[in-house]
């Protein structure tokens, strides 16, 4: 199979980062991943120059939204700034020619009504302009998470599907999150597709922790608790572009990319 694959990289020059990994895509943050401050394009020459450089090099770009975004939240001080920040990232991603913006599904407090969180997602999508696809990523932990267990993903997709533009929202499947979240990797692709109809991106990461641990701790491919054959088969079955979000910098990620290519 022809695999579009790369790593999660520093945003200063994601085209050069892809070349260093022998990769054909790069995922990165636009600005501080822990902040509500708006997106910043650090590439020399700005957004237009990055778009042109990526196109010339044949490198696909993906933007990962900041971690504090939680549009499911019942807290106005979290939900409303999160929606604004997500919208800013969608526009910034379009300016650099990105293929999509990845955002976590979010969560509620353990005693809160999950139905409110799912409906907050509907309201969010209803209000978004999406010049590039929004890709919701499954998460590893939290008993009241919007996208940990597949039963929750089904409720989330039903809510998003009722929003204007909801049919354009995509799904990012993270292997470490699925494993740590208690989802069998042997059947997760089929089950996700049965719910969402699509898998647009795979985050291929091994897990430092055991099945259903709820711990979001990535490690290099073949070095954790996920069977290597299961990882390779999931990527093959999903048939989507792949990002490795693994440690070790350029060398660690290049080794993981080579590891995966060798098994496909």
PDB file of C-alpha atoms in Angstrom:
ATOM      1  CA  UNK A   1       0.000   0.000   0.000  1.00  0.00           C
ATOM      2  CA  UNK A   2       1.066   3.606  -0.590  1.00  0.00           C
ATOM      3  CA  UNK A   3       1.106   5.131   2.866  1.00  0.00           C
ATOM      4  CA  UNK A   4       1.013   8.836   3.671  1.00  0.00           C
ATOM      5  CA  UNK A   5       2.924   8.863   6.941  1.00  0.00           C
ATOM      6  CA  UNK A   6       4.832  11.249   9.172  1.00  0.00           C
ATOM      7  CA  UNK A   7       5.344  12.450  12.715  1.00  0.00           C
ATOM      8  CA  UNK A   8       4.125  15.060  15.138  1.00  0.00           C
ATOM      9  CA  UNK A   9       6.839  17.697  14.751  1.00  0.00           C
ATOM     10  CA  UNK A  10       7.981  21.168  15.749  1.00  0.00           C
ATOM     11  CA  UNK A  11       6.122  23.764  13.711  1.00  0.00           C
ATOM     12  CA  UNK A  12       9.069  26.003  12.798  1.00  0.00           C
ATOM     13  CA  UNK A  13       9.667  24.040   9.578  1.00  0.00           C
ATOM     14  CA  UNK A  14       7.351  21.039   9.213  1.00  0.00           C
ATOM     15  CA  UNK A  15       8.469  20.478   5.622  1.00  0.00           C
ATOM     16  CA  UNK A  16      12.088  20.001   6.672  1.00  0.00           C
ATOM     17  CA  UNK A  17      10.925  17.868   9.608  1.00  0.00           C
ATOM     18  CA  UNK A  18       9.116  15.552   7.184  1.00  0.00           C
ATOM     19  CA  UNK A  19      12.228  15.246   5.006  1.00  0.00           C
ATOM     20  CA  UNK A  20      14.355  14.379   8.040  1.00  0.00           C
ATOM     21  CA  UNK A  21      12.001  11.494   8.843  1.00  0.00           C
ATOM     22  CA  UNK A  22      11.676  10.265   5.263  1.00  0.00           C
ATOM     23  CA  UNK A  23       8.015  11.209   5.614  1.00  0.00           C
ATOM     24  CA  UNK A  24       5.228  12.573   3.439  1.00  0.00           C
ATOM     25  CA  UNK A  25       3.257  14.453   6.086  1.00  0.00           C
ATOM     26  CA  UNK A  26       3.716  16.459   9.273  1.00  0.00           C
ATOM     27  CA  UNK A  27       1.368  17.192  12.159  1.00  0.00           C
ATOM     28  CA  UNK A  28       2.097  20.088  14.505  1.00  0.00           C
ATOM     29  CA  UNK A  29       0.678  22.704  16.851  1.00  0.00           C
ATOM     30  CA  UNK A  30       0.197  26.294  15.780  1.00  0.00           C
ATOM     31  CA  UNK A  31       1.425  28.053  18.904  1.00  0.00           C
ATOM     32  CA  UNK A  32       1.369  26.965  22.544  1.00  0.00           C
ATOM     33  CA  UNK A  33      -0.497  23.633  22.944  1.00  0.00           C
ATOM     34  CA  UNK A  34      -1.333  24.434  26.578  1.00  0.00           C
ATOM     35  CA  UNK A  35      -2.688  27.949  25.985  1.00  0.00           C
ATOM     36  CA  UNK A  36      -5.881  29.684  24.921  1.00  0.00           C
ATOM     37  CA  UNK A  37      -3.807  32.164  22.927  1.00  0.00           C
ATOM     38  CA  UNK A  38      -4.579  32.178  19.217  1.00  0.00           C
ATOM     39  CA  UNK A  39      -2.655  30.242  16.552  1.00  0.00           C
ATOM     40  CA  UNK A  40       0.782  31.431  15.457  1.00  0.00           C
ATOM     41  CA  UNK A  41       2.541  30.403  12.235  1.00  0.00           C
ATOM     42  CA  UNK A  42       6.270  30.332  13.002  1.00  0.00           C
ATOM     43  CA  UNK A  43       7.397  29.291   9.522  1.00  0.00           C
ATOM     44  CA  UNK A  44       9.697  31.843   7.888  1.00  0.00           C
ATOM     45  CA  UNK A  45       7.657  33.805   5.379  1.00  0.00           C
ATOM     46  CA  UNK A  46       4.358  33.005   7.071  1.00  0.00           C
ATOM     47  CA  UNK A  47       1.325  30.955   6.116  1.00  0.00           C
ATOM     48  CA  UNK A  48       1.473  31.435   2.352  1.00  0.00           C
ATOM     49  CA  UNK A  49       5.140  30.444   2.227  1.00  0.00           C
ATOM     50  CA  UNK A  50       4.494  27.302   4.284  1.00  0.00           C
ATOM     51  CA  UNK A  51       1.599  26.299   2.033  1.00  0.00           C
ATOM     52  CA  UNK A  52       3.747  26.743  -1.061  1.00  0.00           C
ATOM     53  CA  UNK A  53       6.712  24.867   0.406  1.00  0.00           C
ATOM     54  CA  UNK A  54       4.566  21.916   1.481  1.00  0.00           C
ATOM     55  CA  UNK A  55       2.902  21.685  -1.911  1.00  0.00           C
ATOM     56  CA  UNK A  56       6.262  21.806  -3.695  1.00  0.00           C
ATOM     57  CA  UNK A  57       7.660  19.051  -1.467  1.00  0.00           C
ATOM     58  CA  UNK A  58       4.540  16.871  -1.620  1.00  0.00           C
ATOM     59  CA  UNK A  59       4.104  17.054   2.158  1.00  0.00           C
ATOM     60  CA  UNK A  60       0.610  16.959   3.677  1.00  0.00           C
ATOM     61  CA  UNK A  61       0.079  19.165   6.737  1.00  0.00           C
ATOM     62  CA  UNK A  62      -2.204  18.466   9.714  1.00  0.00           C
ATOM     63  CA  UNK A  63      -2.795  20.813  12.646  1.00  0.00           C
ATOM     64  CA  UNK A  64      -3.397  19.526  16.169  1.00  0.00           C
ATOM     65  CA  UNK A  65      -5.602  21.866  18.203  1.00  0.00           C
ATOM     66  CA  UNK A  66      -4.460  22.954  21.699  1.00  0.00           C
ATOM     67  CA  UNK A  67      -5.149  20.607  24.593  1.00  0.00           C
ATOM     68  CA  UNK A  68      -7.296  22.973  26.725  1.00  0.00           C
ATOM     69  CA  UNK A  69     -10.096  22.961  24.135  1.00  0.00           C
ATOM     70  CA  UNK A  70     -13.118  21.162  25.586  1.00  0.00           C
ATOM     71  CA  UNK A  71     -16.230  22.220  23.688  1.00  0.00           C
ATOM     72  CA  UNK A  72     -18.304  19.619  25.552  1.00  0.00           C
ATOM     73  CA  UNK A  73     -17.800  21.371  28.896  1.00  0.00           C
ATOM     74  CA  UNK A  74     -20.732  22.722  30.892  1.00  0.00           C
ATOM     75  CA  UNK A  75     -18.462  25.528  32.161  1.00  0.00           C
ATOM     76  CA  UNK A  76     -18.918  28.658  30.025  1.00  0.00           C
ATOM     77  CA  UNK A  77     -15.397  29.809  30.869  1.00  0.00           C
ATOM     78  CA  UNK A  78     -14.002  26.650  29.271  1.00  0.00           C
ATOM     79  CA  UNK A  79     -16.513  25.923  26.508  1.00  0.00           C
ATOM     80  CA  UNK A  80     -16.852  29.382  24.947  1.00  0.00           C
ATOM     81  CA  UNK A  81     -13.116  30.230  24.717  1.00  0.00           C
ATOM     82  CA  UNK A  82     -12.548  26.708  23.417  1.00  0.00           C
ATOM     83  CA  UNK A  83     -15.018  27.200  20.569  1.00  0.00           C
ATOM     84  CA  UNK A  84     -13.369  30.494  19.652  1.00  0.00           C
ATOM     85  CA  UNK A  85      -9.902  28.955  19.713  1.00  0.00           C
ATOM     86  CA  UNK A  86     -11.030  26.004  17.603  1.00  0.00           C
ATOM     87  CA  UNK A  87     -12.492  28.349  15.004  1.00  0.00           C
ATOM     88  CA  UNK A  88      -9.252  30.327  14.884  1.00  0.00           C
ATOM     89  CA  UNK A  89      -7.285  27.138  14.273  1.00  0.00           C
ATOM     90  CA  UNK A  90      -9.592  26.030  11.466  1.00  0.00           C
ATOM     91  CA  UNK A  91      -9.032  29.341   9.672  1.00  0.00           C
ATOM     92  CA  UNK A  92      -5.267  29.266  10.292  1.00  0.00           C
ATOM     93  CA  UNK A  93      -5.091  25.673   9.059  1.00  0.00           C
ATOM     94  CA  UNK A  94      -6.818  26.689   5.840  1.00  0.00           C
ATOM     95  CA  UNK A  95      -4.260  29.450   5.296  1.00  0.00           C
ATOM     96  CA  UNK A  96      -1.373  26.961   5.366  1.00  0.00           C
ATOM     97  CA  UNK A  97      -3.223  24.437   3.214  1.00  0.00           C
ATOM     98  CA  UNK A  98      -3.625  21.839   5.969  1.00  0.00           C
ATOM     99  CA  UNK A  99      -5.660  18.695   5.341  1.00  0.00           C
ATOM    100  CA  UNK A 100      -7.453  18.970   8.670  1.00  0.00           C
ATOM    101  CA  UNK A 101      -7.496  20.035  12.320  1.00  0.00           C
ATOM    102  CA  UNK A 102      -7.392  17.316  14.988  1.00  0.00           C
ATOM    103  CA  UNK A 103      -9.175  18.013  18.285  1.00  0.00           C
ATOM    104  CA  UNK A 104      -9.829  15.823  21.315  1.00  0.00           C
ATOM    105  CA  UNK A 105     -13.389  14.825  22.087  1.00  0.00           C
ATOM    106  CA  UNK A 106     -13.350  16.398  25.546  1.00  0.00           C
ATOM    107  CA  UNK A 107     -15.060  15.324  28.753  1.00  0.00           C
ATOM    108  CA  UNK A 108     -17.429  16.288  31.558  1.00  0.00           C
ATOM    109  CA  UNK A 109     -17.146  15.923  35.319  1.00  0.00           C
ATOM    110  CA  UNK A 110     -17.984  12.479  36.669  1.00  0.00           C
ATOM    111  CA  UNK A 111     -21.360  13.570  38.084  1.00  0.00           C
ATOM    112  CA  UNK A 112     -22.429  15.668  35.088  1.00  0.00           C
ATOM    113  CA  UNK A 113     -24.974  14.606  32.448  1.00  0.00           C
ATOM    114  CA  UNK A 114     -23.057  13.340  29.419  1.00  0.00           C
ATOM    115  CA  UNK A 115     -26.033  14.215  27.236  1.00  0.00           C
ATOM    116  CA  UNK A 116     -25.308  17.891  27.816  1.00  0.00           C
ATOM    117  CA  UNK A 117     -21.760  17.407  26.592  1.00  0.00           C
ATOM    118  CA  UNK A 118     -22.868  15.671  23.412  1.00  0.00           C
ATOM    119  CA  UNK A 119     -25.383  18.449  22.723  1.00  0.00           C
ATOM    120  CA  UNK A 120     -22.685  21.057  23.339  1.00  0.00           C
ATOM    121  CA  UNK A 121     -20.720  19.370  20.571  1.00  0.00           C
ATOM    122  CA  UNK A 122     -23.741  19.705  18.279  1.00  0.00           C
ATOM    123  CA  UNK A 123     -24.007  23.411  19.088  1.00  0.00           C
ATOM    124  CA  UNK A 124     -20.287  23.872  18.502  1.00  0.00           C
ATOM    125  CA  UNK A 125     -20.337  22.262  15.064  1.00  0.00           C
ATOM    126  CA  UNK A 126     -23.500  24.202  14.212  1.00  0.00           C
ATOM    127  CA  UNK A 127     -21.596  27.441  14.788  1.00  0.00           C
ATOM    128  CA  UNK A 128     -18.295  26.593  13.104  1.00  0.00           C
ATOM    129  CA  UNK A 129     -17.058  27.638   9.713  1.00  0.00           C
ATOM    130  CA  UNK A 130     -15.009  24.689   8.451  1.00  0.00           C
ATOM    131  CA  UNK A 131     -12.722  25.680   5.593  1.00  0.00           C
ATOM    132  CA  UNK A 132     -10.808  22.460   6.351  1.00  0.00           C
ATOM    133  CA  UNK A 133     -12.114  19.234   7.916  1.00  0.00           C
ATOM    134  CA  UNK A 134     -12.397  18.968  11.687  1.00  0.00           C
ATOM    135  CA  UNK A 135     -11.185  15.552  12.895  1.00  0.00           C
ATOM    136  CA  UNK A 136     -12.386  14.450  16.343  1.00  0.00           C
ATOM    137  CA  UNK A 137      -9.884  12.192  18.110  1.00  0.00           C
ATOM    138  CA  UNK A 138     -10.724   9.412  20.550  1.00  0.00           C
ATOM    139  CA  UNK A 139      -9.252   9.823  24.024  1.00  0.00           C
ATOM    140  CA  UNK A 140      -7.716   7.436  26.547  1.00  0.00           C
ATOM    141  CA  UNK A 141      -9.114   8.382  29.940  1.00  0.00           C
ATOM    142  CA  UNK A 142     -12.108   9.720  31.799  1.00  0.00           C
ATOM    143  CA  UNK A 143     -15.256   7.758  32.586  1.00  0.00           C
ATOM    144  CA  UNK A 144     -17.358  10.700  31.337  1.00  0.00           C
ATOM    145  CA  UNK A 145     -15.316  11.347  28.200  1.00  0.00           C
ATOM    146  CA  UNK A 146     -17.074  12.109  24.927  1.00  0.00           C
ATOM    147  CA  UNK A 147     -14.828   9.838  22.828  1.00  0.00           C
ATOM    148  CA  UNK A 148     -13.189   7.189  25.003  1.00  0.00           C
ATOM    149  CA  UNK A 149     -15.495   4.219  24.660  1.00  0.00           C
ATOM    150  CA  UNK A 150     -17.257   3.394  21.413  1.00  0.00           C
ATOM    151  CA  UNK A 151     -20.667   3.722  23.037  1.00  0.00           C
ATOM    152  CA  UNK A 152     -19.818   7.364  23.728  1.00  0.00           C
ATOM    153  CA  UNK A 153     -18.473   7.892  20.201  1.00  0.00           C
ATOM    154  CA  UNK A 154     -21.811   6.646  18.886  1.00  0.00           C
ATOM    155  CA  UNK A 155     -23.698   9.214  20.975  1.00  0.00           C
ATOM    156  CA  UNK A 156     -21.237  11.920  19.939  1.00  0.00           C
ATOM    157  CA  UNK A 157     -21.662  11.131  16.251  1.00  0.00           C
ATOM    158  CA  UNK A 158     -25.426  11.129  16.536  1.00  0.00           C
ATOM    159  CA  UNK A 159     -25.268  14.615  18.071  1.00  0.00           C
ATOM    160  CA  UNK A 160     -22.730  15.953  15.564  1.00  0.00           C
ATOM    161  CA  UNK A 161     -24.778  14.500  12.706  1.00  0.00           C
ATOM    162  CA  UNK A 162     -27.699  16.735  13.684  1.00  0.00           C
ATOM    163  CA  UNK A 163     -25.552  19.860  13.286  1.00  0.00           C
ATOM    164  CA  UNK A 164     -25.295  21.860  10.094  1.00  0.00           C
ATOM    165  CA  UNK A 165     -22.045  20.700   8.496  1.00  0.00           C
ATOM    166  CA  UNK A 166     -21.895  17.680  10.768  1.00  0.00           C
ATOM    167  CA  UNK A 167     -21.548  15.342   7.815  1.00  0.00           C
ATOM    168  CA  UNK A 168     -18.140  16.875   7.050  1.00  0.00           C
ATOM    169  CA  UNK A 169     -16.684  16.189  10.515  1.00  0.00           C
ATOM    170  CA  UNK A 170     -14.106  13.388  10.405  1.00  0.00           C
ATOM    171  CA  UNK A 171     -12.537  10.954  12.847  1.00  0.00           C
ATOM    172  CA  UNK A 172      -8.949  10.495  14.018  1.00  0.00           C
ATOM    173  CA  UNK A 173      -8.248   7.080  15.558  1.00  0.00           C
ATOM    174  CA  UNK A 174      -5.413   6.995  18.092  1.00  0.00           C
ATOM    175  CA  UNK A 175      -4.148   3.462  18.762  1.00  0.00           C
ATOM    176  CA  UNK A 176      -2.675   4.189  22.201  1.00  0.00           C
ATOM    177  CA  UNK A 177      -5.875   5.948  23.274  1.00  0.00           C
ATOM    178  CA  UNK A 178      -8.024   3.095  21.965  1.00  0.00           C
ATOM    179  CA  UNK A 179      -5.937   0.473  23.805  1.00  0.00           C
ATOM    180  CA  UNK A 180      -5.755   2.455  27.046  1.00  0.00           C
ATOM    181  CA  UNK A 181      -9.427   3.367  26.702  1.00  0.00           C
ATOM    182  CA  UNK A 182     -10.505  -0.262  26.717  1.00  0.00           C
ATOM    183  CA  UNK A 183     -11.215  -0.805  23.005  1.00  0.00           C
ATOM    184  CA  UNK A 184     -10.040  -4.007  21.297  1.00  0.00           C
ATOM    185  CA  UNK A 185      -7.694  -3.026  18.454  1.00  0.00           C
ATOM    186  CA  UNK A 186      -8.659  -6.107  16.474  1.00  0.00           C
ATOM    187  CA  UNK A 187     -12.191  -4.839  15.937  1.00  0.00           C
ATOM    188  CA  UNK A 188     -11.959  -1.092  16.579  1.00  0.00           C
ATOM    189  CA  UNK A 189     -11.611  -0.040  12.923  1.00  0.00           C
ATOM    190  CA  UNK A 190     -14.717  -1.960  11.904  1.00  0.00           C
ATOM    191  CA  UNK A 191     -16.659  -0.702  14.920  1.00  0.00           C
ATOM    192  CA  UNK A 192     -15.616   2.926  14.455  1.00  0.00           C
ATOM    193  CA  UNK A 193     -16.570   2.812  10.780  1.00  0.00           C
ATOM    194  CA  UNK A 194     -19.941   1.317  11.706  1.00  0.00           C
ATOM    195  CA  UNK A 195     -20.567   4.414  13.834  1.00  0.00           C
ATOM    196  CA  UNK A 196     -18.858   7.235  11.919  1.00  0.00           C
ATOM    197  CA  UNK A 197     -18.693   5.857   8.392  1.00  0.00           C
ATOM    198  CA  UNK A 198     -15.067   6.993   8.161  1.00  0.00           C
ATOM    199  CA  UNK A 199     -11.549   7.111   9.557  1.00  0.00           C
ATOM    200  CA  UNK A 200      -9.651  10.113   8.205  1.00  0.00           C
ATOM    201  CA  UNK A 201      -6.372   9.864  10.127  1.00  0.00           C
ATOM    202  CA  UNK A 202      -4.605   7.331  12.354  1.00  0.00           C
ATOM    203  CA  UNK A 203      -2.346   8.277  15.245  1.00  0.00           C
ATOM    204  CA  UNK A 204      -0.198   5.151  15.412  1.00  0.00           C
ATOM    205  CA  UNK A 205       1.348   4.997  18.874  1.00  0.00           C
ATOM    206  CA  UNK A 206       2.307   2.143  21.177  1.00  0.00           C
ATOM    207  CA  UNK A 207       1.168   2.319  24.812  1.00  0.00           C
ATOM    208  CA  UNK A 208       3.391   2.371  27.879  1.00  0.00           C
ATOM    209  CA  UNK A 209       0.443   1.136  29.936  1.00  0.00           C
ATOM    210  CA  UNK A 210      -1.839  -1.865  29.918  1.00  0.00           C
ATOM    211  CA  UNK A 211      -5.221  -2.331  28.261  1.00  0.00           C
ATOM    212  CA  UNK A 212      -8.046  -0.203  29.720  1.00  0.00           C
ATOM    213  CA  UNK A 213      -5.602   1.661  31.994  1.00  0.00           C
ATOM    214  CA  UNK A 214      -7.013   5.057  31.011  1.00  0.00           C
ATOM    215  CA  UNK A 215      -3.433   6.350  30.754  1.00  0.00           C
ATOM    216  CA  UNK A 216      -2.416   8.466  27.751  1.00  0.00           C
ATOM    217  CA  UNK A 217       1.263   7.492  27.617  1.00  0.00           C
ATOM    218  CA  UNK A 218       2.738   6.955  24.163  1.00  0.00           C
ATOM    219  CA  UNK A 219       5.850   4.926  23.452  1.00  0.00           C
ATOM    220  CA  UNK A 220       7.702   3.780  20.365  1.00  0.00           C
ATOM    221  CA  UNK A 221       6.215   1.112  18.135  1.00  0.00           C
ATOM    222  CA  UNK A 222       7.003  -2.388  19.344  1.00  0.00           C
ATOM    223  CA  UNK A 223       8.195  -1.138  22.741  1.00  0.00           C
ATOM    224  CA  UNK A 224       4.898  -1.051  24.646  1.00  0.00           C
ATOM    225  CA  UNK A 225       1.866  -3.157  25.538  1.00  0.00           C
ATOM    226  CA  UNK A 226       0.277  -3.255  22.066  1.00  0.00           C
ATOM    227  CA  UNK A 227       1.066  -6.238  19.872  1.00  0.00           C
ATOM    228  CA  UNK A 228       3.047  -5.091  16.843  1.00  0.00           C
ATOM    229  CA  UNK A 229       1.060  -7.224  14.422  1.00  0.00           C
ATOM    230  CA  UNK A 230      -2.158  -5.643  15.734  1.00  0.00           C
ATOM    231  CA  UNK A 231      -0.775  -2.147  15.134  1.00  0.00           C
ATOM    232  CA  UNK A 232       0.234  -2.943  11.577  1.00  0.00           C
ATOM    233  CA  UNK A 233      -3.062  -4.646  10.805  1.00  0.00           C
ATOM    234  CA  UNK A 234      -5.040  -1.704  12.179  1.00  0.00           C
ATOM    235  CA  UNK A 235      -3.147   0.731   9.947  1.00  0.00           C
ATOM    236  CA  UNK A 236      -3.632  -1.548   6.943  1.00  0.00           C
ATOM    237  CA  UNK A 237      -7.348  -1.935   7.605  1.00  0.00           C
ATOM    238  CA  UNK A 238      -7.953   1.763   8.294  1.00  0.00           C
ATOM    239  CA  UNK A 239      -6.329   2.775   5.013  1.00  0.00           C
ATOM    240  CA  UNK A 240      -5.884   6.367   6.222  1.00  0.00           C
ATOM    241  CA  UNK A 241      -2.855   8.678   6.557  1.00  0.00           C
ATOM    242  CA  UNK A 242      -0.738   7.994   9.644  1.00  0.00           C
ATOM    243  CA  UNK A 243       0.950  10.171  12.268  1.00  0.00           C
ATOM    244  CA  UNK A 244       3.367   8.749  14.831  1.00  0.00           C
ATOM    245  CA  UNK A 245       3.356  10.789  18.041  1.00  0.00           C
ATOM    246  CA  UNK A 246       6.184   8.886  19.637  1.00  0.00           C
ATOM    247  CA  UNK A 247       9.268   9.911  21.649  1.00  0.00           C
ATOM    248  CA  UNK A 248      12.900  10.091  20.569  1.00  0.00           C
ATOM    249  CA  UNK A 249      12.784  13.113  18.293  1.00  0.00           C
ATOM    250  CA  UNK A 250      13.700  12.734  14.634  1.00  0.00           C
ATOM    251  CA  UNK A 251      15.547   9.426  15.090  1.00  0.00           C
ATOM    252  CA  UNK A 252      12.849   7.851  17.246  1.00  0.00           C
ATOM    253  CA  UNK A 253      10.052   8.772  14.865  1.00  0.00           C
ATOM    254  CA  UNK A 254      12.033   7.851  11.765  1.00  0.00           C
ATOM    255  CA  UNK A 255      12.643   4.410  13.264  1.00  0.00           C
ATOM    256  CA  UNK A 256       8.909   4.059  13.981  1.00  0.00           C
ATOM    257  CA  UNK A 257       8.002   5.106  10.447  1.00  0.00           C
ATOM    258  CA  UNK A 258      10.471   2.559   9.051  1.00  0.00           C
ATOM    259  CA  UNK A 259       9.142  -0.078  11.480  1.00  0.00           C
ATOM    260  CA  UNK A 260       5.600   0.435  10.228  1.00  0.00           C
ATOM    261  CA  UNK A 261       6.507   0.561   6.540  1.00  0.00           C
ATOM    262  CA  UNK A 262       8.419  -2.709   6.874  1.00  0.00           C
ATOM    263  CA  UNK A 263       5.265  -4.412   8.170  1.00  0.00           C
ATOM    264  CA  UNK A 264       3.000  -3.086   5.462  1.00  0.00           C
TER     265      UNK A 264
END
